[in-house]
Amino acid sequence: MRFNSTALFLLINFFCILFMVGQTPKTSNAVEIYNDIEKLNTLGSVLYVAAHPDDENTRLISYMSNKLKARVGYLSLTRGDGGQNLIGSELRELLGVIRTQELLAARRIDGGEQFFTRANDFGYSKHPDEAFSIWNKEAVVNDVVWTIRNFKPDVIINRFDHRSPGTTHGHHTASAMASIEAFSLARKSSYATEQLKDTETWQPKRQFFNTSWWFYGSQDKFDNADKSNLISFDIGTFYPESGLSNNEIAAKASSQHLSQGFGRLSQRGSSTEYIELIEGTMPMTGDVFEGIDTSWNRVEGGAEIGEILTAVQKNFNFKDPATHLPNLVKAYRLIQSLNDDHWRDIKIKEITQIISACAGLYVDFKAESPNASPGGTTSLSVEIISRNSSEFMLTDVKVNQISLSEVESQRLIKNQALRFDTIYKIDESVPYSVPYWLTEKGTLGLYQVNNQKLIGQPQTPRSLVGSVTFDIYGESFSVEKEIIYHYALPDKGEIYQPFEIVPEVDVSISSKSFLFANSSPQTVTVTVTAHEDQVNGTAGIKVPEDWIISPLSSPFDITTKGASQKLEFILSPPRTSSEAQLTGYALIENEVFEHELVEIDYDHIPLQTVMRPSQAKAVRLDIKTVPLNIAYITGAGDTTIEGLSRVGLSADDLDVNDITDELLSNYDVVILGIRAYNTVDELKYKQASLFRFVENGGTMLVQYNVSRGLVVDQVAPLTLELSRDRVTDEFSPIEILFPDHAVMNYPNRLSLADFDGWVQERGLYFPNNWDKAFQPLLRMNDLNETPTDGSILIAPFGKGHFIYTGLSFFRQFPESVPGAYRFFVNLISIGKFEK
């Protein structure tokens, strides 16, 4: 079979999508095999384009994939790194890893494939011009063209309207604008010529905008609008073979976005989606593929293949799909001989999976442990069984194209397993199993990816891949499988996770930031974890000259793989304000290791291993605190408690169900975590107690909530209405409205300098209407916008104080932004000022 770089692109994508890394291996029942044959017999493709995870219309993706049997891809410009996390504390690049996997989980349900550009979700943007300037527009459009040239869609559908800059999230409009440009550029041989070494030009037939009443402002306006340029679909279709409607499948898919709180009820019944023609000719029949041959006749030599597969469809044996193996193998042979590289390579993968499923073929490459290092070894167990057919002759078993000497050619006996055990030596050059877009330092808006063939891929191709080659009916074909690790727990059953290639050791520092409120030294712990047996060397922390670390290094000696050793160091700050980057390291002979491995483990996605620099930030902070008894109510996940502890303040993490007036009387301050009123249902029953706490003299500080989905009728004891107002530019100027206010002076004297160094944004979801008792402290705005005063609001209530803030303290604390700490301490200390 001929092979080129385009084929490599498709091969990588196929196995990223088809085989569920770290999930229970995919098996297909007879109905699923039949549906796969229908898709095998269809040669049409649709690319859906938007900006973020959760932007995609899973209803339309599922309809195109499961009803029209098209090949469907979703191109998300970003990985959603700039959002919030409703299931844990991971933010930024770690959140992007989670959302990448949630998208892949969604695609496994709705039948689509997943792609990305290198654009980094830097946070909310109010205009596409801002988005493009931060991302690097040329690079992002280049990536969209690259995806189009490789995926070769007949039809492109944009989620957002390219004609409405400034009316919605700048990323949204930018995604449509990039798609519009790429639609025309992808066909030009003069554009991005460096891509043409690995792919070829392509011109999609049509481009649409997935419109709805929302884009018209109201349902009435949409009902009365001219729809002559629109195509509609009833996407509520029911699939009797699966017992599910299209909307039920779509709801299951979108519910994978759990980090964004997208778990939702299923919908059933008729439902209409609309797409508006933007480029190309309008289909007169309402068929998006009108004028496009989506049968096998579109490729030279495909007619016979179509005849064979159509006959299999019409006479499909649901009781014994193996009866179709002779015809499927014949079609496989004909597909291999096609001159059309694009469709040949796609359909070879599809029919290989169908043949395997018809035969009940099970292939498993199991590692004895979850990871190994380059140059190390791992014990592998290979299991092969054919449960519906005895026509298979095993001829070869390979790992990374190296045949296993333990395997001999033999015929598979129906339902009798073959097992082979081997010790596999991992080559020194095998790369680590890490997200490819995080291996190099990028910019605020763009990830650095040096390998062109990786751009667009949802995840890094696995470093080790096993393959099994068979002869059946005189034809040789191979099945590839990633090597995985699986085990059983008594309370969970069998668990599958990826087999990872990791460094010999990794090094982690006990915290990502250290705050020094004075010159007293602090203990910093370095943990060295071994990923091979018998590892020894020295470890330490690199610090700038004005900081002192003692000792300079310490020895470690770890005998067992997976074990760790903790080493303690004393870090002394300078006497004056200073910031330092700390780098943990381990030295083994002449090799230096300066990375830590972070595991992300949630039930709805495969376990993820991220390798990132072993670094921390140390800040000698000019800050004063006062003694406070603090209660904290956790919201959607942030590091407020940890942040307070770094400046010498402790907080009790309250169980909301335990809240009583008597319990709250033990505290000076109650702090609500971000989005607590969106995510903690029990708070609706505790509002009265919390407001009485304020009335009796306490300070209550509520951090930001979104205006929709509140679990309480009111977030404050006085009138306070949330809006979508936000200031996204972290460098936007600040005006202090009342410099003499207690919060601006006690216990720390604040100034405009305390707003330097903030990250990602100033704040979000500021109130825009409030009781006259509230006093705003700050005024701010993004460029060319009306100033807003709602970022900090303080009101006396009874004997106490109620504070609402939309400032993004949850982003500043992990980054050790000095002014954010000083400001927050002043806010929660207001009750002490007056006493």
CSV table of N, CA and C in Angstrom, one decimal, residues 7 73 77 180 224-225 230 282 327 365 406 433-434 445 455 496 563 590 619 651 667 737 756 793:
chain,number,residue,atom,x,y,z
A,7,ALA,N,-1.3,10.5,4.3
A,7,ALA,CA,-1.8,9.2,5.0
A,7,ALA,C,-1.4,9.2,6.4
A,73,GLY,N,-16.2,16.5,11.1
A,73,GLY,CA,-15.1,17.0,12.0
A,73,GLY,C,-15.5,18.2,12.7
A,77,LEU,N,-11.1,26.3,17.5
A,77,LEU,CA,-9.8,27.1,17.4
A,77,LEU,C,-9.0,26.9,18.7
A,180,ILE,N,-14.0,31.8,7.0
A,180,ILE,CA,-14.4,32.4,5.8
A,180,ILE,C,-13.1,32.7,4.9
A,224,ASN,N,-40.3,35.9,11.4
A,224,ASN,CA,-40.7,36.8,10.4
A,224,ASN,C,-39.6,37.1,9.4
A,225,ALA,N,-38.4,36.6,9.6
A,225,ALA,CA,-37.3,36.9,8.7
A,225,ALA,C,-37.4,36.1,7.4
A,230,LEU,N,-31.8,30.0,3.7
A,230,LEU,CA,-31.6,29.1,4.8
A,230,LEU,C,-32.1,27.7,4.4
A,282,MET,N,-26.6,27.6,-3.7
A,282,MET,CA,-27.7,27.2,-2.8
A,282,MET,C,-28.3,25.8,-3.3
A,327,ASN,N,-17.0,-11.0,1.3
A,327,ASN,CA,-17.3,-9.8,0.5
A,327,ASN,C,-16.6,-8.6,1.0
A,365,PHE,N,-2.9,-5.3,23.8
A,365,PHE,CA,-1.5,-5.2,24.2
A,365,PHE,C,-1.5,-4.6,25.6
A,406,GLU,N,8.6,-14.2,19.9
A,406,GLU,CA,7.8,-15.2,20.6
A,406,GLU,C,6.6,-15.7,19.8
A,433,SER,N,5.3,10.9,26.8
A,433,SER,CA,3.9,10.9,26.5
A,433,SER,C,3.3,12.2,27.1
A,434,VAL,N,3.4,13.3,26.4
A,434,VAL,CA,2.9,14.5,27.0
A,434,VAL,C,2.2,15.3,25.9
A,445,GLY,N,-1.0,34.0,23.3
A,445,GLY,CA,-2.1,33.7,22.4
A,445,GLY,C,-1.9,32.5,21.5
A,455,ILE,N,0.1,19.7,14.1
A,455,ILE,CA,-0.9,20.8,14.2
A,455,ILE,C,-2.3,20.3,13.8
A,496,TYR,N,-9.0,0.9,32.7
A,496,TYR,CA,-8.1,1.0,31.6
A,496,TYR,C,-7.5,2.4,31.7
A,563,ALA,N,8.1,4.8,43.7
A,563,ALA,CA,8.3,5.4,45.1
A,563,ALA,C,8.9,6.8,45.0
A,590,ASN,N,25.1,12.6,34.6
A,590,ASN,CA,25.3,13.9,34.0
A,590,ASN,C,24.0,14.4,33.4
A,619,VAL,N,7.6,35.1,46.3
A,619,VAL,CA,7.4,36.6,46.4
A,619,VAL,C,7.6,37.0,47.8
A,651,ALA,N,-8.4,29.3,57.2
A,651,ALA,CA,-9.8,29.4,57.0
A,651,ALA,C,-10.4,28.0,57.1
A,667,TYR,N,-17.2,33.0,63.8
A,667,TYR,CA,-16.3,33.6,62.8
A,667,TYR,C,-16.4,35.1,62.7
A,737,LEU,N,-11.9,55.2,43.5
A,737,LEU,CA,-13.0,56.2,43.7
A,737,LEU,C,-12.9,56.9,45.1
A,756,ASP,N,-0.8,46.3,39.4
A,756,ASP,CA,0.2,45.9,38.4
A,756,ASP,C,0.4,44.4,38.5
A,793,LEU,N,-18.1,46.2,45.5
A,793,LEU,CA,-19.2,46.9,46.2
A,793,LEU,C,-19.3,46.5,47.6
